[in-house]
Amino acid sequence: PHREKEGYGLSAGGIDYAQSVGADLLITCDCGINAFQPVDYANEHGIDIIITDHHIPDKKLPNAYAVLNPKQKGCEYPFKGLCGCGVAFKLISAVSEKSGIGQNVGLNYLDLVALATSADMVPILDENRVLVHGGLDQLEESKSPGIHQLLVQTGLVGESLNVGKLVFGLAPKINAAGRMGDANRTVELLTTSDKTRAEELASILVQENKRRQHIQEDIVNDAIRLVHSQVDLENNKVVIIGSKGWHPGVVGIVASRIKDEFSRPAIVIAFDKEGIGKGSARSIPHLDLYEALSYAAKFLEGYGGHPMAAGLTVHEDKFENFKSLFLRNVNKILTNDDLIPAISIDGEMALTDINSRFMRFLEKLGPFGPGNMRPKFVSRNLSISGQPRLMGNGEHIRFIVSQNGRNYPAVGFKLSSHYEDLIRGVP
């Protein structure tokens, strides 16, 4: 769907289009689990709906022909952490096997499954770990002209891929078209067999992503100013802000940035001319967002998502009521200690412990990602060698650390504010 015109997921407009082209079956991917009215609308128009989704269901399910969601009550599928694409992959595999084509047909799509699993930030555990491991190998040797061109234009051709490179390299370009409005270019890129067209589409997505970054930065700066001027950070443990004119396609990224900036859950809402607000919420480990939203659902047009990330729709007339109730509930749940950022350290090591054998062992623990993050180690009594340098538009610091005669390059991401401290040797 067109994000600005149709929003997310199943809609009456999409069903009307399906009927106009003679379709009698719609299969959703990563949406639909709470689409009660659209499913009823489809049934009234003689169109069956098969829902494949991984978002948390409501107490009841839509009246669809079939619902595939490992999180639904009574589902015996042992792994609940699949992303939406992972659930759709299971449907493809099962249908292929049942029809006699063979279950292995689904393996042809492992590259896309790995990409989606990484981009959706689901836990890289259990079955996801297997899917991502196999998909990364397939991505490096991808026969898809679209994937190949994305790798070329992202500078990743020939590199050993990992979850981080997918999340920060490929995924933003793939998501850019949908965030900016029309995701059809992305679909065409991933399905075309025309190398020239793939190159053209990949270039368009790269440019779309740059446009998204500019829009996003403007909104982030605007949002930070709004927080400082309108939000009582001393007494409220959640940031809830909304504005007209913000692009709805980037509010999720903005919410993540606001959450990190102010060390608390954030809800960011973009209101359109009619007063309909499309919002995204991002949480911290101590608050289940989906559950918290359910307590204020009477003021929402709709909501859905996960404990750490969710989406919502609210009318401007009900925004203040929603905000008041949500804040009142969450302020009782979270403590001041919950808002203190913490880094979990897995172990302590000296610089002399870092060698090729250790690095080979470390890589065997991958693929790394949510639920299986790259281990964090602390080294003490380090000194700075040489002159630290700013990099990445002045946001990051590159420097050399020394310990017992061993030197290693280091990067402090988004730590440019500590540049003077490094020069003076202040811990």
Coordinates of C-alpha atoms in Angstrom, one line a residue, residues 119-358:
A119 CA 15.8 -5.4 9.1
D120 CA 12.8 -6.1 11.4
M121 CA 15.2 -6.4 14.4
V122 CA 13.6 -9.6 15.7
P123 CA 15.8 -11.8 18.0
I124 CA 18.6 -13.7 16.1
L125 CA 17.9 -16.8 18.0
D126 CA 16.7 -20.3 17.4
E127 CA 15.2 -20.7 13.9
N128 CA 16.0 -17.1 13.0
R129 CA 19.6 -17.8 13.6
V130 CA 19.5 -20.6 11.0
L131 CA 17.6 -18.6 8.5
V132 CA 19.9 -15.6 8.7
H133 CA 23.0 -17.8 8.6
G134 CA 21.9 -19.5 5.4
G135 CA 20.5 -16.3 3.9
L136 CA 23.7 -14.3 4.4
D137 CA 25.6 -16.9 2.4
Q138 CA 23.0 -16.7 -0.3
L139 CA 23.1 -12.9 -0.4
E140 CA 26.8 -12.8 -1.0
E141 CA 26.3 -14.9 -4.1
S142 CA 22.9 -13.5 -5.0
K143 CA 21.7 -14.1 -8.5
S144 CA 19.0 -11.4 -8.1
P145 CA 19.9 -8.4 -10.3
G146 CA 18.2 -6.1 -7.8
I147 CA 20.1 -7.4 -4.8
H148 CA 23.3 -7.3 -6.7
Q149 CA 22.8 -3.7 -7.7
L150 CA 22.0 -2.7 -4.2
L151 CA 25.2 -4.4 -3.0
V152 CA 27.1 -2.5 -5.8
Q153 CA 25.7 0.9 -4.9
T154 CA 26.1 0.3 -1.2
G155 CA 29.7 -0.7 -1.6
L156 CA 29.2 -4.2 -0.2
V157 CA 30.0 -6.4 -3.3
G158 CA 32.7 -8.9 -2.4
E159 CA 32.4 -8.2 1.3
S160 CA 31.5 -10.8 4.0
L161 CA 28.0 -9.8 5.0
N162 CA 26.6 -9.7 8.5
V163 CA 23.4 -8.5 10.2
G164 CA 24.8 -5.0 10.8
K165 CA 25.7 -4.5 7.1
L166 CA 22.1 -5.5 6.2
V167 CA 20.5 -3.3 8.8
F168 CA 22.6 -0.2 8.1
G169 CA 23.6 -0.8 4.5
L170 CA 20.8 -2.5 2.5
A171 CA 17.7 -2.2 4.6
P172 CA 17.5 1.6 4.6
K173 CA 17.6 1.7 0.8
I174 CA 14.9 -1.0 0.5
N175 CA 12.7 0.7 3.1
A176 CA 13.2 4.2 1.6
A177 CA 10.6 3.9 -1.2
G178 CA 7.9 2.7 1.2
R179 CA 8.8 5.3 3.8
M180 CA 8.6 8.1 1.3
G181 CA 5.3 6.8 -0.1
D182 CA 5.2 4.1 -2.8
A183 CA 6.9 0.8 -2.2
N184 CA 6.3 -0.5 -5.7
R185 CA 9.8 0.4 -6.8
T186 CA 11.2 -1.8 -4.1
V187 CA 9.0 -4.7 -5.2
E188 CA 10.0 -4.2 -8.8
L189 CA 13.7 -4.1 -7.8
L190 CA 13.5 -7.4 -5.9
T191 CA 11.6 -9.2 -8.7
T192 CA 13.0 -7.8 -11.9
S193 CA 15.3 -10.0 -14.1
D194 CA 16.4 -7.0 -16.2
K195 CA 19.9 -5.9 -15.1
T196 CA 19.6 -2.4 -16.6
R197 CA 16.3 -1.8 -14.9
A198 CA 17.7 -3.1 -11.6
E199 CA 20.6 -0.7 -11.8
E200 CA 18.2 2.2 -12.5
L201 CA 15.9 1.2 -9.6
A202 CA 18.7 0.7 -7.2
S203 CA 20.0 4.2 -8.0
I204 CA 16.5 5.6 -7.4
L205 CA 16.3 3.9 -4.0
V206 CA 19.7 5.3 -3.0
Q207 CA 18.5 8.8 -3.9
E208 CA 15.2 8.2 -2.1
N209 CA 17.2 7.2 1.0
K210 CA 19.2 10.3 0.9
R211 CA 16.0 12.4 0.7
R212 CA 14.6 10.4 3.6
Q213 CA 17.7 11.2 5.6
H214 CA 17.4 14.9 5.0
I215 CA 13.7 14.9 5.9
Q216 CA 14.4 12.7 9.0
E217 CA 17.1 15.0 10.3
D218 CA 14.9 18.0 10.0
I219 CA 12.1 16.3 11.9
V220 CA 14.5 15.0 14.6
N221 CA 15.8 18.5 15.2
D222 CA 12.2 19.8 15.3
A223 CA 11.2 17.0 17.7
I224 CA 14.0 17.7 20.1
R225 CA 13.1 21.4 20.2
L226 CA 9.5 20.4 20.9
V227 CA 10.5 18.1 23.7
H228 CA 12.5 20.8 25.4
S229 CA 9.7 23.3 25.1
Q230 CA 6.6 21.2 25.8
V231 CA 7.6 18.0 27.7
D232 CA 7.9 17.9 31.5
L233 CA 10.9 15.5 31.6
E234 CA 11.2 15.7 35.3
N235 CA 7.8 14.3 36.0
N236 CA 7.0 12.3 32.9
K237 CA 8.8 9.1 32.0
V238 CA 7.6 9.0 28.4
V239 CA 8.0 11.5 25.6
I240 CA 4.8 11.9 23.6
I241 CA 4.9 14.5 20.8
G242 CA 3.0 15.2 17.6
S243 CA 2.9 17.8 14.9
K244 CA 1.3 18.6 11.6
G245 CA 3.6 18.6 8.6
W246 CA 5.9 15.8 9.7
H247 CA 6.3 13.0 7.2
P248 CA 4.6 9.8 8.5
G249 CA 7.2 7.6 6.8
V250 CA 10.0 8.5 9.2
V251 CA 8.3 8.8 12.6
G252 CA 9.5 5.3 13.6
I253 CA 13.2 6.4 13.1
V254 CA 12.5 9.7 14.8
A255 CA 10.9 7.9 17.8
S256 CA 14.1 5.7 18.1
R257 CA 16.3 8.8 18.0
I258 CA 14.1 10.6 20.6
K259 CA 14.1 7.5 22.8
D260 CA 17.9 7.4 22.7
E261 CA 18.3 11.1 23.2
F262 CA 16.2 11.3 26.3
S263 CA 16.6 7.7 27.7
R264 CA 12.9 6.9 27.9
P265 CA 10.1 5.5 25.7
A266 CA 9.0 7.8 22.9
I267 CA 5.8 8.2 20.8
V268 CA 6.1 10.4 17.8
I269 CA 2.9 11.2 15.8
A270 CA 2.5 12.9 12.4
F271 CA -0.9 14.5 11.9
D272 CA -2.3 15.1 8.4
K273 CA -4.6 17.9 7.3
E274 CA -7.7 16.0 8.4
G275 CA -6.3 15.6 11.9
I276 CA -5.5 11.9 11.6
G277 CA -2.3 11.1 13.3
K278 CA 0.0 8.2 12.3
G279 CA 2.5 7.4 15.0
S280 CA 5.3 5.1 16.0
A281 CA 6.4 4.2 19.5
R282 CA 9.8 2.9 20.7
S283 CA 10.4 1.5 24.2
I284 CA 13.1 0.6 26.7
P285 CA 13.4 -2.9 28.2
H286 CA 11.3 -2.1 31.3
L287 CA 8.0 -1.2 29.4
D288 CA 5.8 -3.4 27.3
L289 CA 4.6 -0.9 24.7
Y290 CA 1.8 -3.1 23.3
E291 CA 0.3 -3.7 26.7
A292 CA 0.7 0.0 27.7
L293 CA -1.1 1.1 24.5
S294 CA -3.9 -1.3 25.3
Y295 CA -4.7 0.6 28.5
A296 CA -5.3 3.7 26.4
A297 CA -6.9 2.0 23.4
K298 CA -10.3 3.7 23.9
F299 CA -8.7 6.9 22.5
L300 CA -7.0 5.3 19.6
E301 CA -8.3 4.5 16.1
G302 CA -6.0 1.5 16.0
Y303 CA -2.7 0.2 17.2
G304 CA -0.4 -2.8 16.9
G305 CA 3.1 -4.1 17.3
H306 CA 5.5 -5.6 19.8
P307 CA 6.6 -4.9 23.4
M308 CA 9.5 -2.7 22.1
A309 CA 8.0 -1.1 19.0
A310 CA 4.5 -0.3 18.0
G311 CA 2.4 1.8 15.6
L312 CA -0.8 3.7 16.4
T313 CA -3.4 5.9 14.8
V314 CA -5.1 8.7 16.8
H315 CA -7.4 11.5 15.9
E316 CA -6.2 15.0 16.8
D317 CA -9.3 15.6 18.9
K318 CA -8.4 12.6 21.2
F319 CA -4.7 13.1 21.3
E320 CA -4.6 15.0 24.6
N321 CA -6.9 12.4 26.3
F322 CA -4.7 9.6 25.0
K323 CA -1.5 11.3 26.1
S324 CA -2.9 12.0 29.6
L325 CA -4.1 8.5 30.2
F326 CA -1.0 6.9 28.7
L327 CA 1.3 9.0 30.8
R328 CA -0.7 8.4 34.0
N329 CA -0.4 4.7 33.5
V330 CA 3.2 4.5 32.4
N331 CA 4.4 6.9 35.1
K332 CA 3.2 4.3 37.6
I333 CA 5.1 1.5 35.9
L334 CA 8.5 3.0 35.3
T335 CA 10.9 4.1 38.0
N336 CA 13.7 6.7 37.7
D337 CA 16.2 3.9 37.8
D338 CA 14.6 2.4 34.7
L339 CA 15.5 5.5 32.7
I340 CA 19.3 5.3 33.5
P341 CA 21.0 3.9 30.4
A342 CA 23.1 0.8 31.1
I343 CA 25.7 -1.1 29.2
S344 CA 25.8 -4.9 29.9
I345 CA 29.4 -6.0 29.9
D346 CA 30.1 -9.6 29.1
G347 CA 33.7 -9.8 30.3
E348 CA 36.9 -8.0 31.1
M349 CA 40.0 -8.4 28.9
A350 CA 43.4 -6.9 28.2
L351 CA 44.5 -5.7 24.8
T352 CA 47.0 -8.5 24.7
D353 CA 44.0 -10.9 24.7
I354 CA 42.9 -9.7 21.3
N355 CA 44.4 -11.9 18.6
S356 CA 43.4 -13.8 15.5
R357 CA 42.5 -16.9 17.4
F358 CA 40.2 -14.9 19.7

